[in-house]
Short mmCIF file of C-alpha atoms and ligand atoms in Angstrom, two decimals:
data_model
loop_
_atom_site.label_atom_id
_atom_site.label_comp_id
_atom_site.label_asym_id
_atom_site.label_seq_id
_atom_site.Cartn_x
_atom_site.Cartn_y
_atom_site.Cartn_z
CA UNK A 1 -8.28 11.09 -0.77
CA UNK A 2 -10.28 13.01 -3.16
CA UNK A 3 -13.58 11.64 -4.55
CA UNK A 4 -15.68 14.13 -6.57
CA UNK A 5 -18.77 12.13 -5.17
CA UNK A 6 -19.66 9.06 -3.64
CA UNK A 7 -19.07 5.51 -4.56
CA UNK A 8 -22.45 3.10 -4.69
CA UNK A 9 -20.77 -0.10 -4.75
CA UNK A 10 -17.90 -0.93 -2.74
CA UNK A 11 -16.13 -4.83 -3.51
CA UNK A 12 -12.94 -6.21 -1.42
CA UNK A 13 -11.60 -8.73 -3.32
CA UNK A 14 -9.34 -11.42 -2.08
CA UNK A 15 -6.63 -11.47 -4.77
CA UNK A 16 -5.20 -9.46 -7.97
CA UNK A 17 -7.09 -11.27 -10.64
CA UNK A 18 -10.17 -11.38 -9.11
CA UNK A 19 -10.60 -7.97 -8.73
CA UNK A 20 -9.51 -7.22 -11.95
CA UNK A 21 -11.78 -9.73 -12.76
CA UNK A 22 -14.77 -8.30 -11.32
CA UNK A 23 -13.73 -4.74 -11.88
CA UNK A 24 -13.84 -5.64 -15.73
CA UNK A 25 -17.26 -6.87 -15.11
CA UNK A 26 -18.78 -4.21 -13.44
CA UNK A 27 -17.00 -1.66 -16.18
CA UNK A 28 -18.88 -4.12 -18.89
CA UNK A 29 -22.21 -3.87 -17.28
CA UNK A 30 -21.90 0.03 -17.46
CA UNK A 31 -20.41 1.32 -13.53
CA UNK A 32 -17.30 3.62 -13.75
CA UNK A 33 -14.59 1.24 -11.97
CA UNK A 34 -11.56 1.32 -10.10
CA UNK A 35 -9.57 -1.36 -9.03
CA UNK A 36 -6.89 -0.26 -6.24
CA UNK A 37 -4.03 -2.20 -4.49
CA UNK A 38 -4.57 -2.59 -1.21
CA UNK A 39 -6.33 -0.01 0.59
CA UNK A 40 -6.02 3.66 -1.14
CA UNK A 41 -3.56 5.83 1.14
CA UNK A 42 -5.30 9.16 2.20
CA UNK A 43 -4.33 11.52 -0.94
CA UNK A 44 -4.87 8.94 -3.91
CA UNK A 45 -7.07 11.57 -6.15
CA UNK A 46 -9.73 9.24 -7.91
CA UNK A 47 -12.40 10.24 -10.83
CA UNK A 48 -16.13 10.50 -10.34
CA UNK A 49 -16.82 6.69 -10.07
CA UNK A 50 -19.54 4.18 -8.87
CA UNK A 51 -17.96 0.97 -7.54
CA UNK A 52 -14.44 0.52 -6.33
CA UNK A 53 -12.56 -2.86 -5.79
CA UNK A 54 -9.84 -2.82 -3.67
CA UNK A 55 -7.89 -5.72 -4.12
CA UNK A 56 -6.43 -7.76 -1.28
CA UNK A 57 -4.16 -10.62 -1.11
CA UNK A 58 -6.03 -12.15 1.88
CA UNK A 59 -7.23 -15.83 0.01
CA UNK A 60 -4.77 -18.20 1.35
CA UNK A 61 -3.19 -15.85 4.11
CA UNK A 62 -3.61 -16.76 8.30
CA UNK A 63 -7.43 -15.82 9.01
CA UNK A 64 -7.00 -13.29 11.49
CA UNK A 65 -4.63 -11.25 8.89
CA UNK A 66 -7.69 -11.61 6.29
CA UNK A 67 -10.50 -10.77 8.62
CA UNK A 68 -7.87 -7.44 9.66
CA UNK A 69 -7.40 -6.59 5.87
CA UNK A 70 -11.15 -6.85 5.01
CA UNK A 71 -12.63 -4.89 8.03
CA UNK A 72 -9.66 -2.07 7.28
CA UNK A 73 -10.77 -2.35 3.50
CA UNK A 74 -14.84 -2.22 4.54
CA UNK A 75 -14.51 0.82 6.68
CA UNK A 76 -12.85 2.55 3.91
CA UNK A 77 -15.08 1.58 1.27
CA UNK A 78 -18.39 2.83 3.88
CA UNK A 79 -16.21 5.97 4.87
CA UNK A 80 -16.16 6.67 0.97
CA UNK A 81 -20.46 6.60 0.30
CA UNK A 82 -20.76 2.37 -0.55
CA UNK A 83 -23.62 1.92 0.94
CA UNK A 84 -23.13 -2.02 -0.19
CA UNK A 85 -19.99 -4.24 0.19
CA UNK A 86 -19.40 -7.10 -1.75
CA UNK A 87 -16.63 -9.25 -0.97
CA UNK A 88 -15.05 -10.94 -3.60
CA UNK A 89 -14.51 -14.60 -3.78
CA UNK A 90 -13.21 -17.25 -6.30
CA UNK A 91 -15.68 -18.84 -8.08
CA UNK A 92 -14.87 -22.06 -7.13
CA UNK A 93 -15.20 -20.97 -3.33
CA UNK A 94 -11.41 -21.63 -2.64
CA UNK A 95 -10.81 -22.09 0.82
CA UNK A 96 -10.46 -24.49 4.35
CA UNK A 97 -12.21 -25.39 7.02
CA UNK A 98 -9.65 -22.25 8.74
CA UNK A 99 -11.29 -20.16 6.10
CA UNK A 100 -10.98 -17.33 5.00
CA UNK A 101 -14.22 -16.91 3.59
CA UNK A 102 -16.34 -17.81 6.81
CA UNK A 103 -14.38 -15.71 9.04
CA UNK A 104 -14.00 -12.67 7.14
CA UNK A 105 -18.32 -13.07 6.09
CA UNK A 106 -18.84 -13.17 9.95
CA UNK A 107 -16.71 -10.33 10.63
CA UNK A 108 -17.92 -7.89 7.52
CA UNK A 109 -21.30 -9.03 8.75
CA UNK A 110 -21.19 -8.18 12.41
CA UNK A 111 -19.58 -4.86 11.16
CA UNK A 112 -22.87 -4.03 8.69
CA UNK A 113 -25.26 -4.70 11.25
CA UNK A 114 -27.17 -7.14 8.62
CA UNK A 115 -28.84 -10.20 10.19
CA UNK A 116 -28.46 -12.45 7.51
CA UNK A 117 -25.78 -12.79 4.21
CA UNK A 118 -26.64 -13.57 1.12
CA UNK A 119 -23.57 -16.08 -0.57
CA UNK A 120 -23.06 -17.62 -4.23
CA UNK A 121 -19.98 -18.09 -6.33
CA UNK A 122 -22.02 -18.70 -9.13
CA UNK A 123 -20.81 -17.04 -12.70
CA UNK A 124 -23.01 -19.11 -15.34
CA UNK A 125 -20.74 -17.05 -18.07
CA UNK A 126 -17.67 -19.10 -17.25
CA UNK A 127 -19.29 -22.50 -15.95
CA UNK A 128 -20.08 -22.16 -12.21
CA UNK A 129 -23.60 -22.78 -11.29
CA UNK A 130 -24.68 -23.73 -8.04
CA UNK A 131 -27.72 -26.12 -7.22
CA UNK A 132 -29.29 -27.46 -4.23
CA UNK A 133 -26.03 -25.63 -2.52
CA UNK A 134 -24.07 -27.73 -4.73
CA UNK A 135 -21.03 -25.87 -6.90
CA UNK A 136 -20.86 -27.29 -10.79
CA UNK A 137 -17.70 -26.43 -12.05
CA UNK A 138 -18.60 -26.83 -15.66
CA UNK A 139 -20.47 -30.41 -15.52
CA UNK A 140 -19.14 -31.84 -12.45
CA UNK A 141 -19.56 -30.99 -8.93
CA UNK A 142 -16.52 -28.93 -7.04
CA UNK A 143 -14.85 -32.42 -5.74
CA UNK A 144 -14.93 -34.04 -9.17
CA UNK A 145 -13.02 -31.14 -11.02
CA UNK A 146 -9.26 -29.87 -11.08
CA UNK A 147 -9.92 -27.87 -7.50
CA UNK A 148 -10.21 -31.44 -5.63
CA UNK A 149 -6.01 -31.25 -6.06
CA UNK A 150 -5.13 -27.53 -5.81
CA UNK A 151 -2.10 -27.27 -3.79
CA UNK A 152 -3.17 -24.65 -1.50
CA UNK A 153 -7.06 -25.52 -0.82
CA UNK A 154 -7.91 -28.81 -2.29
CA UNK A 155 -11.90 -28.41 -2.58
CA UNK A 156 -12.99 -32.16 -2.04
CA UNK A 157 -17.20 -31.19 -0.74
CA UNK A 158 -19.12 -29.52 -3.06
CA UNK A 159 -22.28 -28.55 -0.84
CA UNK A 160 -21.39 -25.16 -0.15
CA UNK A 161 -23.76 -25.06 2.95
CA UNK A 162 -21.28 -27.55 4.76
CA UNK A 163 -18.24 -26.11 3.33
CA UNK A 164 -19.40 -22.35 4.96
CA UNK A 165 -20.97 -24.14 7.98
CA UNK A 166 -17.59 -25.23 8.82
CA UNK A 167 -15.95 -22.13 8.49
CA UNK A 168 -17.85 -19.44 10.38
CA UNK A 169 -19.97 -18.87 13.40
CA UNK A 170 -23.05 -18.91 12.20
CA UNK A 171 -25.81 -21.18 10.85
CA UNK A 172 -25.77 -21.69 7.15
CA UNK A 173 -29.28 -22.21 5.15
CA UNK A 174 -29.99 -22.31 1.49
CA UNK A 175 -32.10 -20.09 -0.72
CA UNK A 176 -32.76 -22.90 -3.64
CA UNK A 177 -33.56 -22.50 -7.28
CA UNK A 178 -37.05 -22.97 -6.78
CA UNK A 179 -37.33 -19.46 -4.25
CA UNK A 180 -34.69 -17.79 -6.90
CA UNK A 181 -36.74 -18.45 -9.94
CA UNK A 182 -40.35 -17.14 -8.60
CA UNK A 183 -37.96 -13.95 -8.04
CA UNK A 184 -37.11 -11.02 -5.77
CA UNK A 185 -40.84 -11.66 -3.02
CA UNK A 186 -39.81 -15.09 -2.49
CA UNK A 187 -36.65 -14.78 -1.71
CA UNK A 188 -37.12 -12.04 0.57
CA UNK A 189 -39.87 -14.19 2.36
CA UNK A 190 -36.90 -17.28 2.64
CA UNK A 191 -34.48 -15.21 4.04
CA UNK A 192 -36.79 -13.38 6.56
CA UNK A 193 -37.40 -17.26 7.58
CA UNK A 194 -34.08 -18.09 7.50
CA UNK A 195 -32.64 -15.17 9.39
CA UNK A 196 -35.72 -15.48 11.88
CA UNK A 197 -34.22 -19.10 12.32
CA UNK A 198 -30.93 -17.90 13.49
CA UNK A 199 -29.53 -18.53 10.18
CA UNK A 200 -27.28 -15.66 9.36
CA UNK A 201 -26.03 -17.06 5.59
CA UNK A 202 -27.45 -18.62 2.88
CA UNK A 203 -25.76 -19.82 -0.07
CA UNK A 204 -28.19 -18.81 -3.23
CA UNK A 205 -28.42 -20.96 -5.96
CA UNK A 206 -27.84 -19.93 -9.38
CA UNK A 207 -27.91 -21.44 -12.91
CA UNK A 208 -28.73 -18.73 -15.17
CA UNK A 209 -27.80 -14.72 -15.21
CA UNK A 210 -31.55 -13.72 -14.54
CA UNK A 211 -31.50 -15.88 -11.55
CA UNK A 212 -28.38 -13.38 -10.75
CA UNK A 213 -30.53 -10.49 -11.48
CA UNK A 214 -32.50 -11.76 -8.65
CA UNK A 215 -29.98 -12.39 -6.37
CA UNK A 216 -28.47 -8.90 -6.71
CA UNK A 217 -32.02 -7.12 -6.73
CA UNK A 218 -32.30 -8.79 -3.14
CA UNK A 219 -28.70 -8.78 -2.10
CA UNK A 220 -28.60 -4.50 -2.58
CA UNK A 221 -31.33 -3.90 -0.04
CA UNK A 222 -28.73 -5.60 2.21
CA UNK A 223 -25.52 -3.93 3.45
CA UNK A 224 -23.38 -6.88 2.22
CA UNK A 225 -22.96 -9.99 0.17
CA UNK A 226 -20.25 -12.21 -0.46
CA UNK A 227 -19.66 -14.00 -3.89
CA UNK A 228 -17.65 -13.65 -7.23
CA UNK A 229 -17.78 -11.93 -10.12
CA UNK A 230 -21.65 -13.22 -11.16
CA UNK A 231 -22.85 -11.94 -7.83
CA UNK A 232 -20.97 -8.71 -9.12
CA UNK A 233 -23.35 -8.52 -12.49
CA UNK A 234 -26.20 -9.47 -10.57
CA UNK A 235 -25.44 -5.87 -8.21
CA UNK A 236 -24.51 -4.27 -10.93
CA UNK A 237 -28.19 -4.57 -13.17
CA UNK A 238 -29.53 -3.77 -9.88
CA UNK A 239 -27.99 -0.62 -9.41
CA UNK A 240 -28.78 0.68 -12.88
CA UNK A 241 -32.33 -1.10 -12.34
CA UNK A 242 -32.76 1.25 -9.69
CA UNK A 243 -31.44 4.36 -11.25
CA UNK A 244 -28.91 4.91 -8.48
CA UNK A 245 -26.55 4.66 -10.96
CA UNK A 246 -26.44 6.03 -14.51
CA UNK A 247 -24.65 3.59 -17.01
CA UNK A 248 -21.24 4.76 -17.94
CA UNK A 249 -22.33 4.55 -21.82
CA UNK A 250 -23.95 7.80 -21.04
CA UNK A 251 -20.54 8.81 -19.86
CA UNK A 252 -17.42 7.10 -21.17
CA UNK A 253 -14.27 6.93 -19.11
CA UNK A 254 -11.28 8.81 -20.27
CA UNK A 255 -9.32 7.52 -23.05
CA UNK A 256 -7.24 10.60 -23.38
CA UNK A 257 -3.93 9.49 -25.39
CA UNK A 258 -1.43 8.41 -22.97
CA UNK A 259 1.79 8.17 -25.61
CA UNK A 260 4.94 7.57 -24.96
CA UNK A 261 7.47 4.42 -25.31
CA UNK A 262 5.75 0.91 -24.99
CA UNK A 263 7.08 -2.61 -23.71
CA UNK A 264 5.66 -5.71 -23.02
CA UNK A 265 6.89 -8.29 -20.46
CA UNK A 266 6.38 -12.50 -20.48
CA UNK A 267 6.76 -14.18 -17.09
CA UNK A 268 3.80 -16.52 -17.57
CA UNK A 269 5.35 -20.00 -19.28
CA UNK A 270 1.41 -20.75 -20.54
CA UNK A 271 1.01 -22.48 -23.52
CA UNK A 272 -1.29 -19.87 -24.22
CA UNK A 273 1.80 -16.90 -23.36
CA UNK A 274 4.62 -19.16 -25.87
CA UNK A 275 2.20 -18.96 -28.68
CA UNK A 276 2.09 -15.23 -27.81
CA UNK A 277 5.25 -14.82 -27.99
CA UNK A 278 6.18 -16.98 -30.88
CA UNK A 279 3.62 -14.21 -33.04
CA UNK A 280 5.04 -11.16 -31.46
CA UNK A 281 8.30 -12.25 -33.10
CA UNK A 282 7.03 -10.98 -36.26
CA UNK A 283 6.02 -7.79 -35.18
CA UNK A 284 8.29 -6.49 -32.31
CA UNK A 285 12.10 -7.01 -31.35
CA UNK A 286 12.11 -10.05 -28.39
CA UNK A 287 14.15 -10.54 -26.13
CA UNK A 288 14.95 -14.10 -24.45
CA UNK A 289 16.29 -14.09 -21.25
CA UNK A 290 18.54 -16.58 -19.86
CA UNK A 291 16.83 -17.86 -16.70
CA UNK A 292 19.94 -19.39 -14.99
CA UNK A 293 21.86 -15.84 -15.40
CA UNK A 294 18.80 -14.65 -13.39
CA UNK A 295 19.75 -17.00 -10.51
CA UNK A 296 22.85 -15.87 -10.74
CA UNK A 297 22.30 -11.82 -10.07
CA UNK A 298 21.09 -8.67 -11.33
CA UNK A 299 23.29 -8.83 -14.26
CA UNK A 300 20.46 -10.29 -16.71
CA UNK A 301 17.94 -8.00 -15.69
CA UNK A 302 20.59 -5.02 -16.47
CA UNK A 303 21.52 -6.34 -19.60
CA UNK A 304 17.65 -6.90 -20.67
CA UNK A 305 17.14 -2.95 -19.77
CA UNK A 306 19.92 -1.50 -21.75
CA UNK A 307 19.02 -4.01 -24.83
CA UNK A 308 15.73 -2.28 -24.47
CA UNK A 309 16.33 0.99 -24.12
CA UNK A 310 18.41 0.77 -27.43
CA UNK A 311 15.05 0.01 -29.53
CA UNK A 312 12.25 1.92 -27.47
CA UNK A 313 12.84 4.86 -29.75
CA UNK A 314 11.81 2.50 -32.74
CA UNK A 315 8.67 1.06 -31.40
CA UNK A 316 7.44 -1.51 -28.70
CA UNK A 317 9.46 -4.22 -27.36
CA UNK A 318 9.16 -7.76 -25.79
CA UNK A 319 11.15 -8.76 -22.97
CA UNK A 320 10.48 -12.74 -21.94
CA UNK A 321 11.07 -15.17 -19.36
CA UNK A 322 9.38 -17.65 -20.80
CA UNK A 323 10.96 -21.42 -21.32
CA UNK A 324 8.51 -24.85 -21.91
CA UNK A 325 7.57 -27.21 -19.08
CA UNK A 326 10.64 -29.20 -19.26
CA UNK A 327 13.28 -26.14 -18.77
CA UNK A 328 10.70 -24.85 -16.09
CA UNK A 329 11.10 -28.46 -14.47
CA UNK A 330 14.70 -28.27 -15.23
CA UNK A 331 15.71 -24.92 -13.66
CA UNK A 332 13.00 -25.76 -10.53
CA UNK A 333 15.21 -28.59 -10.21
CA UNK A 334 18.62 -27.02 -9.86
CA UNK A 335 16.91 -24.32 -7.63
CA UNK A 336 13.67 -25.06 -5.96
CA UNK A 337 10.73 -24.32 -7.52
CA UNK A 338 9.75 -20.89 -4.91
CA UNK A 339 13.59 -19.95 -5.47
CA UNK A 340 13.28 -19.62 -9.04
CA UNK A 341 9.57 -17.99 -9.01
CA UNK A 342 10.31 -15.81 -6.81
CA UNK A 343 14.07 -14.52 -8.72
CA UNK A 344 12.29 -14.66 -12.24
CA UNK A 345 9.49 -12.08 -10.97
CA UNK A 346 11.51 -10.00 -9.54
CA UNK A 347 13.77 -9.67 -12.26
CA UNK A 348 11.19 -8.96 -14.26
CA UNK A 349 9.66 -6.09 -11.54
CA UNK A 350 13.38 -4.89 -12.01
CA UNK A 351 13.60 -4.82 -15.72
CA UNK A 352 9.56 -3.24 -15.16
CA UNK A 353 11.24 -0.13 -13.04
CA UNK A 354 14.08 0.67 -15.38
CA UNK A 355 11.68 0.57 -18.41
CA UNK A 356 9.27 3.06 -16.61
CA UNK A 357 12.57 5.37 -15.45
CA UNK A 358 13.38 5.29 -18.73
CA UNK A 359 10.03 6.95 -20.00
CA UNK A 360 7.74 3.99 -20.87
CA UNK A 361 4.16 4.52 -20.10
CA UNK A 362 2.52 1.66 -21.63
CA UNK A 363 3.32 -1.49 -20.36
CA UNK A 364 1.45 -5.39 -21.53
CA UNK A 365 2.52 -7.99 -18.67
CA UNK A 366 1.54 -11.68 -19.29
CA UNK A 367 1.39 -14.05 -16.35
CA UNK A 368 -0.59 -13.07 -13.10
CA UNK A 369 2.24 -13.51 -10.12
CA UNK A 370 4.34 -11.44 -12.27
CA UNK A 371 1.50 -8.28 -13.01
CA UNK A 372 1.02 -8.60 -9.43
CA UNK A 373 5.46 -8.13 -8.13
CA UNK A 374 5.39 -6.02 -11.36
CA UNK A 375 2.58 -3.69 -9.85
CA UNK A 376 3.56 -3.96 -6.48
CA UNK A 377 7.32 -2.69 -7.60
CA UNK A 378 5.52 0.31 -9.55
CA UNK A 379 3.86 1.34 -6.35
CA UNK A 380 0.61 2.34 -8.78
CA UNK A 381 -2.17 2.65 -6.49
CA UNK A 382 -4.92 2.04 -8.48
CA UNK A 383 -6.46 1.14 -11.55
CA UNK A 384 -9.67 2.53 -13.90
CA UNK A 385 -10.96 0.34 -15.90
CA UNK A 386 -11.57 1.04 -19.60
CA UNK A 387 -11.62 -1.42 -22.91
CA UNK A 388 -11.84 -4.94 -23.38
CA UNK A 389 -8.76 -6.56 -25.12
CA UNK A 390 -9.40 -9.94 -24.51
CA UNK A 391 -12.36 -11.80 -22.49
CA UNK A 392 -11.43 -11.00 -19.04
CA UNK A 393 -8.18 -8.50 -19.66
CA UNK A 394 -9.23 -4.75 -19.70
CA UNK A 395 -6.73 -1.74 -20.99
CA UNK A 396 -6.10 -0.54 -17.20
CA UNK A 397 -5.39 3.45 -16.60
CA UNK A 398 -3.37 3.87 -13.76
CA UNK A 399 -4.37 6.61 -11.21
CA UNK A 400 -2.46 8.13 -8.40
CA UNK A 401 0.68 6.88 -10.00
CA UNK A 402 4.02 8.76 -8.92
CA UNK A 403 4.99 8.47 -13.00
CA UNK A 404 1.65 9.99 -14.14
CA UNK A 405 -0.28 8.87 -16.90
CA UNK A 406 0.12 4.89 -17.55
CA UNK A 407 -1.91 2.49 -19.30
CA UNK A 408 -1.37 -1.22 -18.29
CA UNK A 409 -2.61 -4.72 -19.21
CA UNK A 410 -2.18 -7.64 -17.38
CA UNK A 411 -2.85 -11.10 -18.35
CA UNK A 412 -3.11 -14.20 -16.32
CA UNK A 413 -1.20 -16.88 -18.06
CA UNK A 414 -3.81 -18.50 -20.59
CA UNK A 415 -6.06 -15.71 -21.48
CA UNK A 416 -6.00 -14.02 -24.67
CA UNK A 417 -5.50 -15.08 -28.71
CA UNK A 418 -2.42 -15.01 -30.68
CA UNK A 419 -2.25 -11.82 -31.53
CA UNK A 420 -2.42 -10.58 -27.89
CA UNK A 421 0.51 -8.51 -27.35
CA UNK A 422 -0.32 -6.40 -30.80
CA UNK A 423 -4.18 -6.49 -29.79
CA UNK A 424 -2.77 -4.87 -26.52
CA UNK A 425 -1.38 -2.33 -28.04
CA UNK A 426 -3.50 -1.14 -30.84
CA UNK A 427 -6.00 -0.52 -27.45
CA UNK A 428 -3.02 1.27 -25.57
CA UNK A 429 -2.20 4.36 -27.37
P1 ADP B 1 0.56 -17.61 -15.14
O1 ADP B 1 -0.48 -16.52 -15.13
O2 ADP B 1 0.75 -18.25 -16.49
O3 ADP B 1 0.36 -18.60 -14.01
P2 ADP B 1 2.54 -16.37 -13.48
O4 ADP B 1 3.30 -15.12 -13.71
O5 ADP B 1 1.41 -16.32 -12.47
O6 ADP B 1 1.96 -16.85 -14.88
O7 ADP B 1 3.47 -17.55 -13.03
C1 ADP B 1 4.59 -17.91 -13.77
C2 ADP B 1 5.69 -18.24 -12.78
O8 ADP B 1 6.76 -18.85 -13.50
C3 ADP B 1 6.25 -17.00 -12.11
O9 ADP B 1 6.55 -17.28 -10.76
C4 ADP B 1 7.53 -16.75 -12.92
O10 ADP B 1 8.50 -16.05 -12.17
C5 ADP B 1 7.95 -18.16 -13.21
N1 ADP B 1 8.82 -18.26 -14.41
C6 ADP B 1 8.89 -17.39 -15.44
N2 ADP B 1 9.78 -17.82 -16.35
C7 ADP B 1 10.28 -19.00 -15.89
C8 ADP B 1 11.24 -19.93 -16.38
N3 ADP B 1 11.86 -19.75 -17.54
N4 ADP B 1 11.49 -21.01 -15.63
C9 ADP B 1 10.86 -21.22 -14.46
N5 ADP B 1 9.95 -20.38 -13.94
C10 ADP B 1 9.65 -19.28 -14.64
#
């Protein structure tokens, strides 16, 4: 792998959309980013960057597997100059009592040689604050909001110090509001306490960005930290703080025109992605594809590809998958609900390969499983982050792809306005 020089901030993120996630934050507060899936192979060629997230689908897999991911992720990160290693978590701390998040802290950990962790999944800019070791998801605790029924990792305590406790080794303490808010001295001073306690975590609290200033000022002198995205701003301001890093306004990233044919693709059945659509009509030729002939073969996907690759010559197209809750209930019905997730998105990785062998280079993708078969189909190592499109949904520049130049956006399901597909591509030239 070639890096012209070091990395300063190294993040292993435990799914797609959080690392794009933070990787669009750390672009915003000024680092040169990139985001790569999985860990990079040994000749990915990268640009001069400061942070790199590699992104990991390690959340809800067996803990052993995660803690094996992370460490292979960590030494690759340290072999490459990051001298700090933030791991990545959801903001609203999904996980069990199996983990992953104490397991793979506690390994990471033992592997820095810190005595003590610094841990919040606090992002004030999207609603999650953390007091007293207590996560607010907006203005109710963690157990009170829609996370106390996810289907994977139903999140029914919200006092973060128990919920770690239970899932790793080691003792748990908290660095409260009142340490965080006289700043950086005191909560140096509660962590030496802590850690000469035996304590080796503490969840910080955090209700306001500064308070995340603080955090990260602390958290860098460390050689890890574990949190999401606001921990990730907090690092960030550090790092420029510190002049370690220059800010990338100095420098901006490459926008160098990429051309070329450009498609868009719906998977995501949002009511956010059908209004989406419903505009793009206007604008672009769409495409509606019959989700029962996708159950029934390759044919759809086939037929979808040579529809398009009669009108990329004209201008961008829209390919969807897209039906409304009842025909989603409907089809999961005749088919099982994994059956039918799993045909749709690879259909739509299909039609994604046939529109790239066919000489498209920029490519919109709304719904997050399907960016994440789509990307895994296109075998693009990694991403650089450049322009926002949409809170949260960053023009991507592939690098290291086998196709060459590519720019790429991908949406989770209810991001974005109206206009999104057009506002994609007016970025994506
Ligand atoms: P979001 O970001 O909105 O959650 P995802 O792509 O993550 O979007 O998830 C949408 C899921 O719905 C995918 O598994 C996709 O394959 C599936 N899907 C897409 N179209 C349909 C459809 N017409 N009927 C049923 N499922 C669908």
């Amino acid at each position: 792998m070639t890096l012209a020089r070091r990395i300063s901030l190294g993040c292993i993120a435990d799914d797609y959309t959080g690392a794009s996630d933070l990787a669009n934050t750390l672009t915003r507060c000024g680092l040169r980013t990139v985001q790569t899936i999985g860990v990079p192979a040994g000749d990915l060629e990268l640009p001069e960057l400061d942070a790199v997230v590699v992104s990991l689908k390690s959340r809800s897999i067996e803990a052993g597997l995660a803690v094996s991911r992370s460490r292979a992720a960590e030494k690759w990160l340290r072999g490459h100059g990051a001298g700090h290693v933030l791991f990545k978590i959801c903001s609203t701390f999904d996980s069990t009592d199996a983990g992953n998040i104490g397991p793979v802290m506690d390994a990471l950990r033992a592997d820095s040689g810190d005595t003590i962790v610094l841990v919040t999944p606090a992002f004030p800019a999207t609603g999650r604050t953390v007091y007293q070791g207590n996560l607010f998801v907006g203005s109710v605790p963690l157990n009170e909001s829609p996370l106390k029924d996810h289907p994977l990792n139903p999140m029914h305590d919200s006092n973060l110090v128990r919920v770690l406790a239970r899932q790793s080794q080691t003792h748990v303490g908290l660095v409260g509001l009142a340490d965080i808010a006289r700043g950086p001295d005191a909560v140096r001073a509660r962590l030496a306490d802590l850690s000469g306690k035996g304590f080796g975590a503490a969840i910080a609290d955090a209700v306001f960005d500064r308070d995340l200033e603080t955090i990260g000022a602390v958290a860098l002198e460390h050689r890890l930290s574990v949190g999401a995205s606001g921990i990730g701003l907090g690092l960030a301001r550090a790092l420029l703080a510190s002049g370690k890093v220059e800010s990338s306004a100095t420098k901006p990233p490459s926008n160098a025109i990429v051309g070329g044919p450009a498609a868009c693709l719906a998977g995501s059945c949002s009511q956010a992605t059908l209004r989406q659509i419903d505009s793009a009509e206007q604008v672009m030729p769409v495409l509606h594809l019959d989700p029962e002939q996708i159950m029934a073969g390759k044919g759809e996907a086939r037929r979808a590809l040579a529809w398009a690759k009669g009108r990329l010559g004209d201008g961008p197209v829209l390919i969807a998958s897209s039906s409304t809750p009842d025909q989603v209930a409907a089809l999961q019905s005749r088919h099982g609900r994994d059956e039918v997730g799993h045909a749709i998105e690879q259909a739509m990785a299909d039609v994604a390969e046939g529109l790239v062998a066919s000489g498209v280079r920029r490519l919109v993708i709304a719904g997050g499983e399907t960016s994440g078969a789509v990307v895994d189909r296109l075998g693009i190592p990694g991403f650089l982050v450049g322009a926002e499109i949409a809170a949260g949904v960053p023009v991507l520049r592939a690098v290291g792809a086998a196709n060459g130049a590519m720019l790429l956006a991908l949406k989770s399901g209810n991001f974005g306005g109206t206009e999104f597909f057009s506002d994609a591509l007016e970025l994506m030239r």
